[in-house]
Tab-separated table of C-alpha atoms and ligand atoms in Angstrom:
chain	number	residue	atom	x	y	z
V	1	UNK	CA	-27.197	34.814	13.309
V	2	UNK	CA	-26.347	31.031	13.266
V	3	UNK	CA	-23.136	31.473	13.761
V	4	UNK	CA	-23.082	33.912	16.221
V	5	UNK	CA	-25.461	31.614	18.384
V	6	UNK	CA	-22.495	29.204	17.885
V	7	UNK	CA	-19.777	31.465	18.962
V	8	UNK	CA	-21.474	32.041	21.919
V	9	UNK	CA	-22.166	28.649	22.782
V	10	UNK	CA	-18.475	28.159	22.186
V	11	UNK	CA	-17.527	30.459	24.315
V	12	UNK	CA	-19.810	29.491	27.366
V	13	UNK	CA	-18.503	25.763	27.306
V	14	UNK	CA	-15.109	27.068	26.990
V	15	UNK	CA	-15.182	28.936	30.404
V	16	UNK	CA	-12.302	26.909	32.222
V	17	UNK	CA	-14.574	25.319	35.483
V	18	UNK	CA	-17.530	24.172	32.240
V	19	UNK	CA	-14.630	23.078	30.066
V	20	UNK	CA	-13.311	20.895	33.144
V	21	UNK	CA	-16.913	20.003	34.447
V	22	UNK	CA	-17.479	18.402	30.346
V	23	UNK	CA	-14.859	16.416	30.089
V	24	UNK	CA	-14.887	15.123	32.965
V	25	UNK	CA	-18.566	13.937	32.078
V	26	UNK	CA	-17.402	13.104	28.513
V	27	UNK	CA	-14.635	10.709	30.484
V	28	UNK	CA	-17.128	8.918	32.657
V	29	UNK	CA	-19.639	8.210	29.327
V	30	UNK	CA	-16.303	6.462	27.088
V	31	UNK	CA	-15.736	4.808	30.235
V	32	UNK	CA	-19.179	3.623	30.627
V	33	UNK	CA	-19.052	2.914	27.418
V	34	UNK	CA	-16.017	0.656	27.005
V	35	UNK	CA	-18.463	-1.815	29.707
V	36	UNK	CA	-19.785	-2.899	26.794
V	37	UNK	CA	-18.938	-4.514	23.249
V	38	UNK	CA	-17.213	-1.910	21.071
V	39	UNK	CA	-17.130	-1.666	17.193
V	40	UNK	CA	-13.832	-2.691	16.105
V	41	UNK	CA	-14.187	-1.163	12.641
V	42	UNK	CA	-16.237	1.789	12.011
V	43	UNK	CA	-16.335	4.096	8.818
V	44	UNK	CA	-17.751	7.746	8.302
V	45	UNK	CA	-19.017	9.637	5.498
V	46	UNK	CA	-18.350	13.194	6.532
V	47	UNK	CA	-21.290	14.855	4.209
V	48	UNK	CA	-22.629	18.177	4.792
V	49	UNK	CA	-19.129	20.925	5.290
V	50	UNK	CA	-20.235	22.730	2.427
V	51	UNK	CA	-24.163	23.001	3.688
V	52	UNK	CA	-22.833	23.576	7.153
V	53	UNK	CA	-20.179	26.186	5.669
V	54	UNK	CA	-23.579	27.894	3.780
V	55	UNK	CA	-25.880	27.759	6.834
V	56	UNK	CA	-22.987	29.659	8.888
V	57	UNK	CA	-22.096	32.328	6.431
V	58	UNK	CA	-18.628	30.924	6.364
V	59	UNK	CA	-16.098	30.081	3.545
V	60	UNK	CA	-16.893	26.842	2.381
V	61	UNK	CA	-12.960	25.892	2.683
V	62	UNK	CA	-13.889	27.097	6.202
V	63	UNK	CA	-16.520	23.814	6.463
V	64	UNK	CA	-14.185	21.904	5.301
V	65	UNK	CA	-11.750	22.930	8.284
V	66	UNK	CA	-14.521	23.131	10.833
V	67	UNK	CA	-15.233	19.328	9.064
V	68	UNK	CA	-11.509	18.785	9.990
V	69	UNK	CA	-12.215	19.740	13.953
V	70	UNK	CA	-15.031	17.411	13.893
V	71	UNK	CA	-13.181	14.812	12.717
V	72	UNK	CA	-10.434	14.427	15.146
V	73	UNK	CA	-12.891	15.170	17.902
V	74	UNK	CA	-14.700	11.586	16.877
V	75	UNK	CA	-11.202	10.160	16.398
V	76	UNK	CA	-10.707	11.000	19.812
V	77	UNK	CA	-13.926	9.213	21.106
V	78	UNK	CA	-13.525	6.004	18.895
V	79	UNK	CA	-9.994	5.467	20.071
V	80	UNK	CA	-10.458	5.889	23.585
V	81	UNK	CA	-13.395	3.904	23.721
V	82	UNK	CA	-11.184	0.985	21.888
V	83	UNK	CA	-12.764	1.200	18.300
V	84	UNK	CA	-9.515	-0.495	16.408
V	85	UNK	CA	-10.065	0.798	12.737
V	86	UNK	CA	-11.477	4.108	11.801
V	87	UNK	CA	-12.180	4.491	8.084
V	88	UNK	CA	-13.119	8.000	6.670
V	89	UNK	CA	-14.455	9.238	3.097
V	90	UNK	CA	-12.031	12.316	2.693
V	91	UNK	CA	-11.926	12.562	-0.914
V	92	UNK	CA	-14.211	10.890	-3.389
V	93	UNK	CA	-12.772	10.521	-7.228
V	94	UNK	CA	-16.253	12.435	-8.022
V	95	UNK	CA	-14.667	14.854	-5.877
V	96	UNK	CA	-12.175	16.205	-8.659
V	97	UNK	CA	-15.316	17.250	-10.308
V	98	UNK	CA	-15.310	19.911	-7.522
V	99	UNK	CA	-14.149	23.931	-8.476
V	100	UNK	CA	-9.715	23.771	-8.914
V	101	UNK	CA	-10.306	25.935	-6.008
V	102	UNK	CA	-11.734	23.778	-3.759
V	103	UNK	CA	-9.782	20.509	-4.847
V	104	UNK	CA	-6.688	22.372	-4.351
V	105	UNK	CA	-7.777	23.487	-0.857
V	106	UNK	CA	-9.030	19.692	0.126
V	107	UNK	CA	-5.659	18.399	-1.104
V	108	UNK	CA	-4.049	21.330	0.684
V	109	UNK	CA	-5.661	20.321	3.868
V	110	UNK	CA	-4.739	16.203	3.531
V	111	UNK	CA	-0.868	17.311	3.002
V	112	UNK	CA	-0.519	19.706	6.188
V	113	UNK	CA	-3.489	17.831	8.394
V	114	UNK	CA	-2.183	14.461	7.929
V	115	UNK	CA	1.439	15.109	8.869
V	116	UNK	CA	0.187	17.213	11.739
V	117	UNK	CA	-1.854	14.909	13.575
V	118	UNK	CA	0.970	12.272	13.241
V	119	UNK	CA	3.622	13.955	15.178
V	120	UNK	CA	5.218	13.155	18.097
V	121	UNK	CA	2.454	13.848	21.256
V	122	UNK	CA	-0.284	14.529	18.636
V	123	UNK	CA	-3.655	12.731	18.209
V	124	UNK	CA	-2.408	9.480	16.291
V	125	UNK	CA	0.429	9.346	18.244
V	126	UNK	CA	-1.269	9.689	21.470
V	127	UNK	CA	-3.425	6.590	20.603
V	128	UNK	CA	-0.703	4.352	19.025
V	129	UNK	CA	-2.785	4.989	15.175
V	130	UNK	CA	-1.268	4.389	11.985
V	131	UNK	CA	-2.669	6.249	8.977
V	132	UNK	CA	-2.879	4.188	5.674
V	133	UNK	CA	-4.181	5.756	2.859
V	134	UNK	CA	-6.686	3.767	0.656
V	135	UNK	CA	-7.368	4.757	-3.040
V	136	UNK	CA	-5.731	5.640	-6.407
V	137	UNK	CA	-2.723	8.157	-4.814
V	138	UNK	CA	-1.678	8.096	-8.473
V	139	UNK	CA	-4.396	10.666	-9.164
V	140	UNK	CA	-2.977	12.995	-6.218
V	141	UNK	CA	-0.545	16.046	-6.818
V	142	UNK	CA	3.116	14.856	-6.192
V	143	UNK	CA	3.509	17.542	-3.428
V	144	UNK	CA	0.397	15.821	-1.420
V	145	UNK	CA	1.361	12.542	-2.263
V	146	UNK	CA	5.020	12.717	-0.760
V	147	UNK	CA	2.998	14.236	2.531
V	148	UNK	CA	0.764	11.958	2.653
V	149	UNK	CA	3.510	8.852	2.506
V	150	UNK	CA	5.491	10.676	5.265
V	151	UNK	CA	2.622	10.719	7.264
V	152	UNK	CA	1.880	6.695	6.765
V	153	UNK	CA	5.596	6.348	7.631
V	154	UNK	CA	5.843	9.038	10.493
V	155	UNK	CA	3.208	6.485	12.169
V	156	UNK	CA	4.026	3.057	10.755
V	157	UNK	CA	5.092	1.831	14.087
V	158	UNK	CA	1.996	2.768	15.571
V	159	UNK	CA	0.169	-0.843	16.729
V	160	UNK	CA	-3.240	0.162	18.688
V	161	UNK	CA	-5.406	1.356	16.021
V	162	UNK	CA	-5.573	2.821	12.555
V	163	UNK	CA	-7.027	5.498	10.813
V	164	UNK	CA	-7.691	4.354	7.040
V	165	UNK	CA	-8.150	7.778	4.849
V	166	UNK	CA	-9.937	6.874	1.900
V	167	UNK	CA	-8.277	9.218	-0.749
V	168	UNK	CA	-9.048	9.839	-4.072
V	169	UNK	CA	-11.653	6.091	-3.418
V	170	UNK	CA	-14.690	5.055	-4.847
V	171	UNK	CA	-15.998	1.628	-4.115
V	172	UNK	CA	-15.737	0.589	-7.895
V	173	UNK	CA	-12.269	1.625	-8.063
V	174	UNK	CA	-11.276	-0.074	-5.008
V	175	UNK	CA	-13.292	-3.292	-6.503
V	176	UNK	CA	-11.629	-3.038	-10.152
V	177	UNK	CA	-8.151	-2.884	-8.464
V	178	UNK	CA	-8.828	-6.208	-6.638
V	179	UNK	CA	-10.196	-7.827	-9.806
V	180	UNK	CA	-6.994	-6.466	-11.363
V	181	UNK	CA	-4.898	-7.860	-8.781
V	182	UNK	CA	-6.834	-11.111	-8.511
V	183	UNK	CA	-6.202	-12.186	-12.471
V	184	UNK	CA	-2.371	-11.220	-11.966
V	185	UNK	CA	-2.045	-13.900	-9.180
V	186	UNK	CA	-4.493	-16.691	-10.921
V	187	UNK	CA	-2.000	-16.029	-14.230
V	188	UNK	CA	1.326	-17.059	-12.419
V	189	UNK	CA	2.354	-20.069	-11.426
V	190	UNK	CA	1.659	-20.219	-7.446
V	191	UNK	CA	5.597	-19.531	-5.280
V	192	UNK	CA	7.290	-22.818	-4.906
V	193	UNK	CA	6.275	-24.260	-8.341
V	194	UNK	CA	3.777	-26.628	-6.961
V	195	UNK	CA	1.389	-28.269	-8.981
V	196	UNK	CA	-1.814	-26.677	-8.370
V	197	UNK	CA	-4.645	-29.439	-7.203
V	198	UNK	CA	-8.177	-29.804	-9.053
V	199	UNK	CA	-9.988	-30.904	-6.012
V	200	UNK	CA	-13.290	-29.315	-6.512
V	201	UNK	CA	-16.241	-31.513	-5.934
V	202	UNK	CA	-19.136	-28.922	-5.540
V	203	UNK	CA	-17.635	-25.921	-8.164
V	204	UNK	CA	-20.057	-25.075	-10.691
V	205	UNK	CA	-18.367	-26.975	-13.692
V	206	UNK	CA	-18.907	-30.063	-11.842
V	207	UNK	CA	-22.181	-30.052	-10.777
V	208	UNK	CA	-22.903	-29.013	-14.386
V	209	UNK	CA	-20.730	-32.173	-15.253
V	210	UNK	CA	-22.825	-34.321	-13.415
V	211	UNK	CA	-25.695	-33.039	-14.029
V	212	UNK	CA	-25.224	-33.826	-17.653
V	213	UNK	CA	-23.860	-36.980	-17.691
V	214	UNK	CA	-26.773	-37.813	-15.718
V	215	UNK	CA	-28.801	-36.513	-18.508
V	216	UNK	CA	-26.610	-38.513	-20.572
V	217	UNK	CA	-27.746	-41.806	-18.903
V	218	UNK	CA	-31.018	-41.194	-18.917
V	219	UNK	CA	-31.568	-40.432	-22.565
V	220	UNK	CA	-29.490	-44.288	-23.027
V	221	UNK	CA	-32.224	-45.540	-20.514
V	222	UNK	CA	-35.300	-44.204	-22.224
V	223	UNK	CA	-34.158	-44.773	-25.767
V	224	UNK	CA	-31.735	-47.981	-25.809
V	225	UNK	CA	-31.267	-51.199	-24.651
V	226	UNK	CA	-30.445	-51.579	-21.227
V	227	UNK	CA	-26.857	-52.579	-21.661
V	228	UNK	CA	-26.529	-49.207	-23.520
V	229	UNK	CA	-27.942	-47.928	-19.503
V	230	UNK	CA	-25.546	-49.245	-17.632
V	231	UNK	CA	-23.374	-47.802	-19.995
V	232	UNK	CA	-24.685	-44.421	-19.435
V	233	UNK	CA	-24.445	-44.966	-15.277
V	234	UNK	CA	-21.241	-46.367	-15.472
V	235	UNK	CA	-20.269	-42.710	-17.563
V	236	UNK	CA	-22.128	-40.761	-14.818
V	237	UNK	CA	-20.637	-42.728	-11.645
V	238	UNK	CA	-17.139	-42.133	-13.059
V	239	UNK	CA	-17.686	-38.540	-13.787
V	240	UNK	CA	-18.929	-38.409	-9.900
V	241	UNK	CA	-15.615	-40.166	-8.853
V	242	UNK	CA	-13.154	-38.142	-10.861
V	243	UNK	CA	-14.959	-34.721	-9.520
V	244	UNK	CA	-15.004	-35.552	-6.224
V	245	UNK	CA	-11.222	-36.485	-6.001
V	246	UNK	CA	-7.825	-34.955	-6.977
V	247	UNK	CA	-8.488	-35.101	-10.750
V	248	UNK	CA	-4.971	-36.215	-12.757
V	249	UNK	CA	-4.253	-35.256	-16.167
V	250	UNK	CA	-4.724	-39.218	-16.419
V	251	UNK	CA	-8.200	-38.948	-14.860
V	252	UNK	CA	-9.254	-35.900	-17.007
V	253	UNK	CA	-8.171	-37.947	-20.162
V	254	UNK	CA	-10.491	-40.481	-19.147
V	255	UNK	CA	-13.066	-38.961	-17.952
V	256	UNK	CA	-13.234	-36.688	-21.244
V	257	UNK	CA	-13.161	-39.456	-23.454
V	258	UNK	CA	-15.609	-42.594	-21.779
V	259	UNK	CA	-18.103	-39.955	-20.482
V	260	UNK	CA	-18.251	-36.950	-22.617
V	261	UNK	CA	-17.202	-38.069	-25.892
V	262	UNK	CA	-19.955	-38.312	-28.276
V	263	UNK	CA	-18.130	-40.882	-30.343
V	264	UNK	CA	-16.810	-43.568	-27.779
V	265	UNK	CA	-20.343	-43.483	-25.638
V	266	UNK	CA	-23.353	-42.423	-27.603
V	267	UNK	CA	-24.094	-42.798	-31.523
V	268	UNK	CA	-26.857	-43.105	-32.588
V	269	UNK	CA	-28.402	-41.654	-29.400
V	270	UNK	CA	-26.227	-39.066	-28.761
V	271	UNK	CA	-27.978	-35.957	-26.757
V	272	UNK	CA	-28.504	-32.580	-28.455
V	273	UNK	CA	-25.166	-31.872	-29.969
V	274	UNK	CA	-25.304	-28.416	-28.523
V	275	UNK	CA	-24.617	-29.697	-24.938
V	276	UNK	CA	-21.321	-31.353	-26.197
V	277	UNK	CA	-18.963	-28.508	-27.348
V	278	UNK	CA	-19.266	-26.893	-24.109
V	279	UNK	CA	-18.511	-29.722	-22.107
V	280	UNK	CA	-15.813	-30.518	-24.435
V	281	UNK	CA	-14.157	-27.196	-24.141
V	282	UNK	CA	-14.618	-27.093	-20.071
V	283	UNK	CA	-12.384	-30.100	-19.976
V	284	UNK	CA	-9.961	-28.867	-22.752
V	285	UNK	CA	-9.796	-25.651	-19.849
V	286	UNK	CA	-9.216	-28.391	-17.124
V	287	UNK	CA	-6.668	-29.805	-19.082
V	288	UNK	CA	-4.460	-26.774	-20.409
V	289	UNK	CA	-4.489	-25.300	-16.680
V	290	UNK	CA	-3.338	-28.751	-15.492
V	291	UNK	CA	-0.434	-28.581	-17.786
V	292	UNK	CA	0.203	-24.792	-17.342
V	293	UNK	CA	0.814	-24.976	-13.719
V	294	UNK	CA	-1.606	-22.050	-12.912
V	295	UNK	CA	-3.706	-21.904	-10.229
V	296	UNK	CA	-7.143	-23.054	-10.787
V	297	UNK	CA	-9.552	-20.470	-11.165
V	298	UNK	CA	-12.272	-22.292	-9.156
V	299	UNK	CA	-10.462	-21.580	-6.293
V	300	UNK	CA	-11.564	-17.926	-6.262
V	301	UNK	CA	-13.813	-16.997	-3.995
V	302	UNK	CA	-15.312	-13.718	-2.095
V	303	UNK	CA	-12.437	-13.910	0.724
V	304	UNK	CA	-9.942	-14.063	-2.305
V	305	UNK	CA	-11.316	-10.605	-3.729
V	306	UNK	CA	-11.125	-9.284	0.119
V	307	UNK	CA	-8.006	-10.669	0.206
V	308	UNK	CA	-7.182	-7.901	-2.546
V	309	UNK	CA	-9.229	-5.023	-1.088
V	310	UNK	CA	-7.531	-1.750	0.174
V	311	UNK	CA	-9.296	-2.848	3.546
V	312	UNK	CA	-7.986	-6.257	3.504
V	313	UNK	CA	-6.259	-5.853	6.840
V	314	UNK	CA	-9.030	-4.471	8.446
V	315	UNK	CA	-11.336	-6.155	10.311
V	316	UNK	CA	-15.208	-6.872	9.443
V	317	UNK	CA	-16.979	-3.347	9.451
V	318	UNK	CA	-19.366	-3.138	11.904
V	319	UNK	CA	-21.112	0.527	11.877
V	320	UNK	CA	-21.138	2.750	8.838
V	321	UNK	CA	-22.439	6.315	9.655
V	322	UNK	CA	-23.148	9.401	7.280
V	323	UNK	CA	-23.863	12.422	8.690
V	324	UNK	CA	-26.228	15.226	6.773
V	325	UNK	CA	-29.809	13.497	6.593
V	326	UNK	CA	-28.141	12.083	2.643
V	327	UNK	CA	-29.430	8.539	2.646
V	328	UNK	CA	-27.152	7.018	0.045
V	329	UNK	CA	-23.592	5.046	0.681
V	330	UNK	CA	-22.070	6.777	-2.496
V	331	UNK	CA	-19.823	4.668	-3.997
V	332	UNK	CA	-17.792	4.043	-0.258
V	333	UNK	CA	-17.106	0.712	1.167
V	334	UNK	CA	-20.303	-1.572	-1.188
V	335	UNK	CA	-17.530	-4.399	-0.362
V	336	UNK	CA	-16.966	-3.997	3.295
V	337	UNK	CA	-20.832	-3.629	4.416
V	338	UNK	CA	-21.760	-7.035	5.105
V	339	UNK	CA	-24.949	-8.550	6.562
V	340	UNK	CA	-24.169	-7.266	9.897
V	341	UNK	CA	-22.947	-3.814	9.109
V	342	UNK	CA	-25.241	-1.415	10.502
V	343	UNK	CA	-25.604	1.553	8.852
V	344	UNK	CA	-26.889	5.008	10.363
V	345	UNK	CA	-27.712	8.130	9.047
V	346	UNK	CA	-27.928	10.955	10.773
V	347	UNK	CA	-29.219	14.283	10.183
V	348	UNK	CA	-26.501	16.502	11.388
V	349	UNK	CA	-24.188	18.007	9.347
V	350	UNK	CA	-20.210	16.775	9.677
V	351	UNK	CA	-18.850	19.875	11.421
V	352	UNK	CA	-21.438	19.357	14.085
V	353	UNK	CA	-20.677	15.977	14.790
V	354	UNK	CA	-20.053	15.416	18.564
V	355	UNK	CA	-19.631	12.583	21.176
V	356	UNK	CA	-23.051	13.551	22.086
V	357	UNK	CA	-24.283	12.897	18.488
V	358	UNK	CA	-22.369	9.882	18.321
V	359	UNK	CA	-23.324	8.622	21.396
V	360	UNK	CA	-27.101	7.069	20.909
V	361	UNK	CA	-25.798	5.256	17.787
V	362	UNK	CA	-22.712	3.737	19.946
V	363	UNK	CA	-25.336	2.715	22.419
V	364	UNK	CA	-28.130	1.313	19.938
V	365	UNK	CA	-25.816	-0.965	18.110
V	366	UNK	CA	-23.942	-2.174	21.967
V	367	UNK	CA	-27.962	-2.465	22.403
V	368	UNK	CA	-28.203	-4.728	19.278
V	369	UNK	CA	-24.872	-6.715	20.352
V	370	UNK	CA	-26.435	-7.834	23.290
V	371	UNK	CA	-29.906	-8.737	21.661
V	372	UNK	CA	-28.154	-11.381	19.718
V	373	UNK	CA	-25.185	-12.232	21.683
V	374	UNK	CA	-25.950	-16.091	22.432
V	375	UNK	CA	-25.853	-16.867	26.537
V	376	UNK	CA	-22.345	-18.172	26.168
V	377	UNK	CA	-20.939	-15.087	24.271
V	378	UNK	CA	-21.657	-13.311	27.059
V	379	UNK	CA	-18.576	-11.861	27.929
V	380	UNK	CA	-17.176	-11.015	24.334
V	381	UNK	CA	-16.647	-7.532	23.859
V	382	UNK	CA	-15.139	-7.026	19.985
V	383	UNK	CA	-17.127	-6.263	17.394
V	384	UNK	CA	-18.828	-9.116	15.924
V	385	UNK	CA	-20.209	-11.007	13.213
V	386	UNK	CA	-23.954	-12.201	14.168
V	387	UNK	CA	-27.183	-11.158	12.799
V	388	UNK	CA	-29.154	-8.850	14.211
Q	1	FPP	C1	-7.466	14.216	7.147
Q	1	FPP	C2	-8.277	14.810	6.112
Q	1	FPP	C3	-7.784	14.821	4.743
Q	1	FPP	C4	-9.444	15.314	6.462
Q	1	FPP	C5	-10.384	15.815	5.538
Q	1	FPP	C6	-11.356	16.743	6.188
Q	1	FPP	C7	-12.733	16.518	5.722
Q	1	FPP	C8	-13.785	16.602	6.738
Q	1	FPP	C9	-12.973	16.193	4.437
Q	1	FPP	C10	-14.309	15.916	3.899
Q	1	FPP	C11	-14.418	16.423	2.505
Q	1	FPP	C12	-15.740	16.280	1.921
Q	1	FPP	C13	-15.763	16.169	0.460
Q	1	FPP	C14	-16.876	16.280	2.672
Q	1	FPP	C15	-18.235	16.147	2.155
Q	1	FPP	O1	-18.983	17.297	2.464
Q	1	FPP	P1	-19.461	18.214	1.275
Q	1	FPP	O2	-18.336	19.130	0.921
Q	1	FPP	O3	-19.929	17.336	0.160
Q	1	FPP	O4	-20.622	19.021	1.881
Q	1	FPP	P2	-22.099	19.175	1.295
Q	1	FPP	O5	-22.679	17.791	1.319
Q	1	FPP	O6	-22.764	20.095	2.251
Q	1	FPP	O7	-21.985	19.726	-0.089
């Protein structure tokens, strides 16, 4: 019954004057639309073709393919309306848990699909949109794979937007690949062979540093004379200097020895032994990276793991939205959703998935823009990177 219903309702808005009347209506809303600031970076989950494919006595291959439709009908909408990067969930590494069937049939779909919508006058080409495919393509049958890389090169020259297709991806693979790639770069000597500089005033090491020889001082003060005191300063002012400048192997020596050795400064009133070895060994660290020429791990920070990400060329994601009524991100794009990522969940299923679905979330978060756009932002229109 559903899917008669449908049929019919497909058929009516297909009658040519409807048809024309529609999209002329659907023009006038992306163009009202693009008025306003537009999401340069949004990313779908594209749940429910299997439910969908159930509720409409169809094939659930057939879902996926109706899931297909829907998909470059929101394509469509983001690109016209000037959304830059368009990142879809197509195939989750949980996915191979699927029947061979079905797996075979998803893979089937990426290898003719992808190609497909890349030609010459199609959908990608008609918006300028390269394809780049994000995930572990080692896991993907050779056949697909060599499809899927001549559809990343068929539109490699494509400028305006992209469409990233997340496939096989989790988020933890994606985040244990940039880990992976991280630790090769920090264990090589940076291009050029320069020395790599310890300037690190505020890294954890040194606060800790300070924060101890400070201790160290103290305990002198309380328990000694006062010349063993000034002592004790002198160790923590020095300490202060050497971390808050470019530390030489020189420095490092000295440093290790007047302020951290438990011989040269404190005897008898040494601190609690325990505190020593580790400070001992951070500066033994110090000093074999010095002398190794690597890169100094202090100097990794969150943009340095982005830097690594699949997405790493994307900009900030703005909207996430998963269809189906699931309220869970499963494992796609942890990294990417930042403090300002707004994330919607919607209760229609993928296949359904229309401009007029995907309109009220489009105008909710230009809605929120606005709210928090300061006065003299007022005429910014790309996706940005306030609070809401
Ligand atoms: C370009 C390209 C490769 C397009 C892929 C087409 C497409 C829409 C793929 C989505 C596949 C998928 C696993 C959807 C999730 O719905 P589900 O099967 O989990 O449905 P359910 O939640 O109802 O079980």
């Amino acid at each position: 019954m559903p899917s008669q219903r449908s049929y019919l309702k497909g058929w009516v808005l297909s009658l040519p004057p409807l048809d024309w009347a529609l999209q002329q209506i659907r023009e006038l809303v992306i163009g009202s639309l693009k008025c306003g600031p537009i999401p340069q970076h949004i990313a779908f989950v594209m749940d429910g073709n299997r439910r969908f494919a159930r509720t409409n006595d169809i094939e659930t291959i057939e879902g996926h393919s109706k899931g297909f439709e829907a998909l470059a009908r929101i394509l469509e909408v983001c690109y016209k309306s000037g959304v830059k990067v368009v990142t879809i969930y197509a195939f989750s590494i949980e996915n191979f848990k699927r029947s061979r069937y079905e797996v075979d049939a998803l893979m089937d779909m990426a290898k003719t699909k992808l190609v497909q919508m890349s030609q010459h006058g199609e959908l990608l080409d008609r918006y300028g949109a390269s394809i780049k495919i994000l995930g572990d393509r080692t896991m993907v049958r050779e056949d697909v794979r060599r499809e899927m890389e001549k559809a990343v090169d068929m539109t490699k020259h494509n400028e305006s937007a992209v469409l990233n297709v997340c496939f096989p991806y989790t988020s933890r693979d994606e985040i244990t690949h940039s880990i992976r790639e991280t630790v090769k770069e920090y264990s090589q000597p940076p291009a050029g062979d320069h020395r790599p500089e310890m300037k690190r005033p505020f890294s954890e090491s040194s606060i800790q540093r300070n924060i101890r020889s400070r201790q160290l001082a103290a305990v002198a003060e309380e328990e000694d004379s006062p010349e063993r005191a000034k002592e004790g300063a002198q160790a923590a002012g020095g300490a202060s200097d050497a971390d808050s400048t470019d530390m030489s192997s020189a420095d490092l020596n000295d440093a290790a020895s007047s302020t951290f050795n438990p011989a040269s400064s404190c005897t008898s009133n040494s601190p609690s032994p325990d505190l020593l070895p580790t400070l001992d060994s951070k500066y033994e660290h110090d000093r074999s990276l010095m002398s190794s020429n690597l890169p100094d791990p202090e100097g990794i920070t969150s943009e340095t793991l982005t830097k690594h990400m699949y997405t790493s060329e994307a900009p900030p994601l703005d909207l996430l939205v998963r269809t189906s009524g699931v309220k869970r991100l499963s494992d796609f794009m942890l990294w990417q959703c930042h403090e300002d990522t707004e994330i919607r969940f919607l209760d229609c299923l993928w296949p359904e998935f229309d401009l007029w679905r995907f309109l009220p979330v489009l105008v909710e978060w230009q809605w929120r823009q606005r709210r928090t756009q300061k006065p003299d932002e007022g005429s910014k229109t790309v996706g940005s990177t306030k609070s809401s």
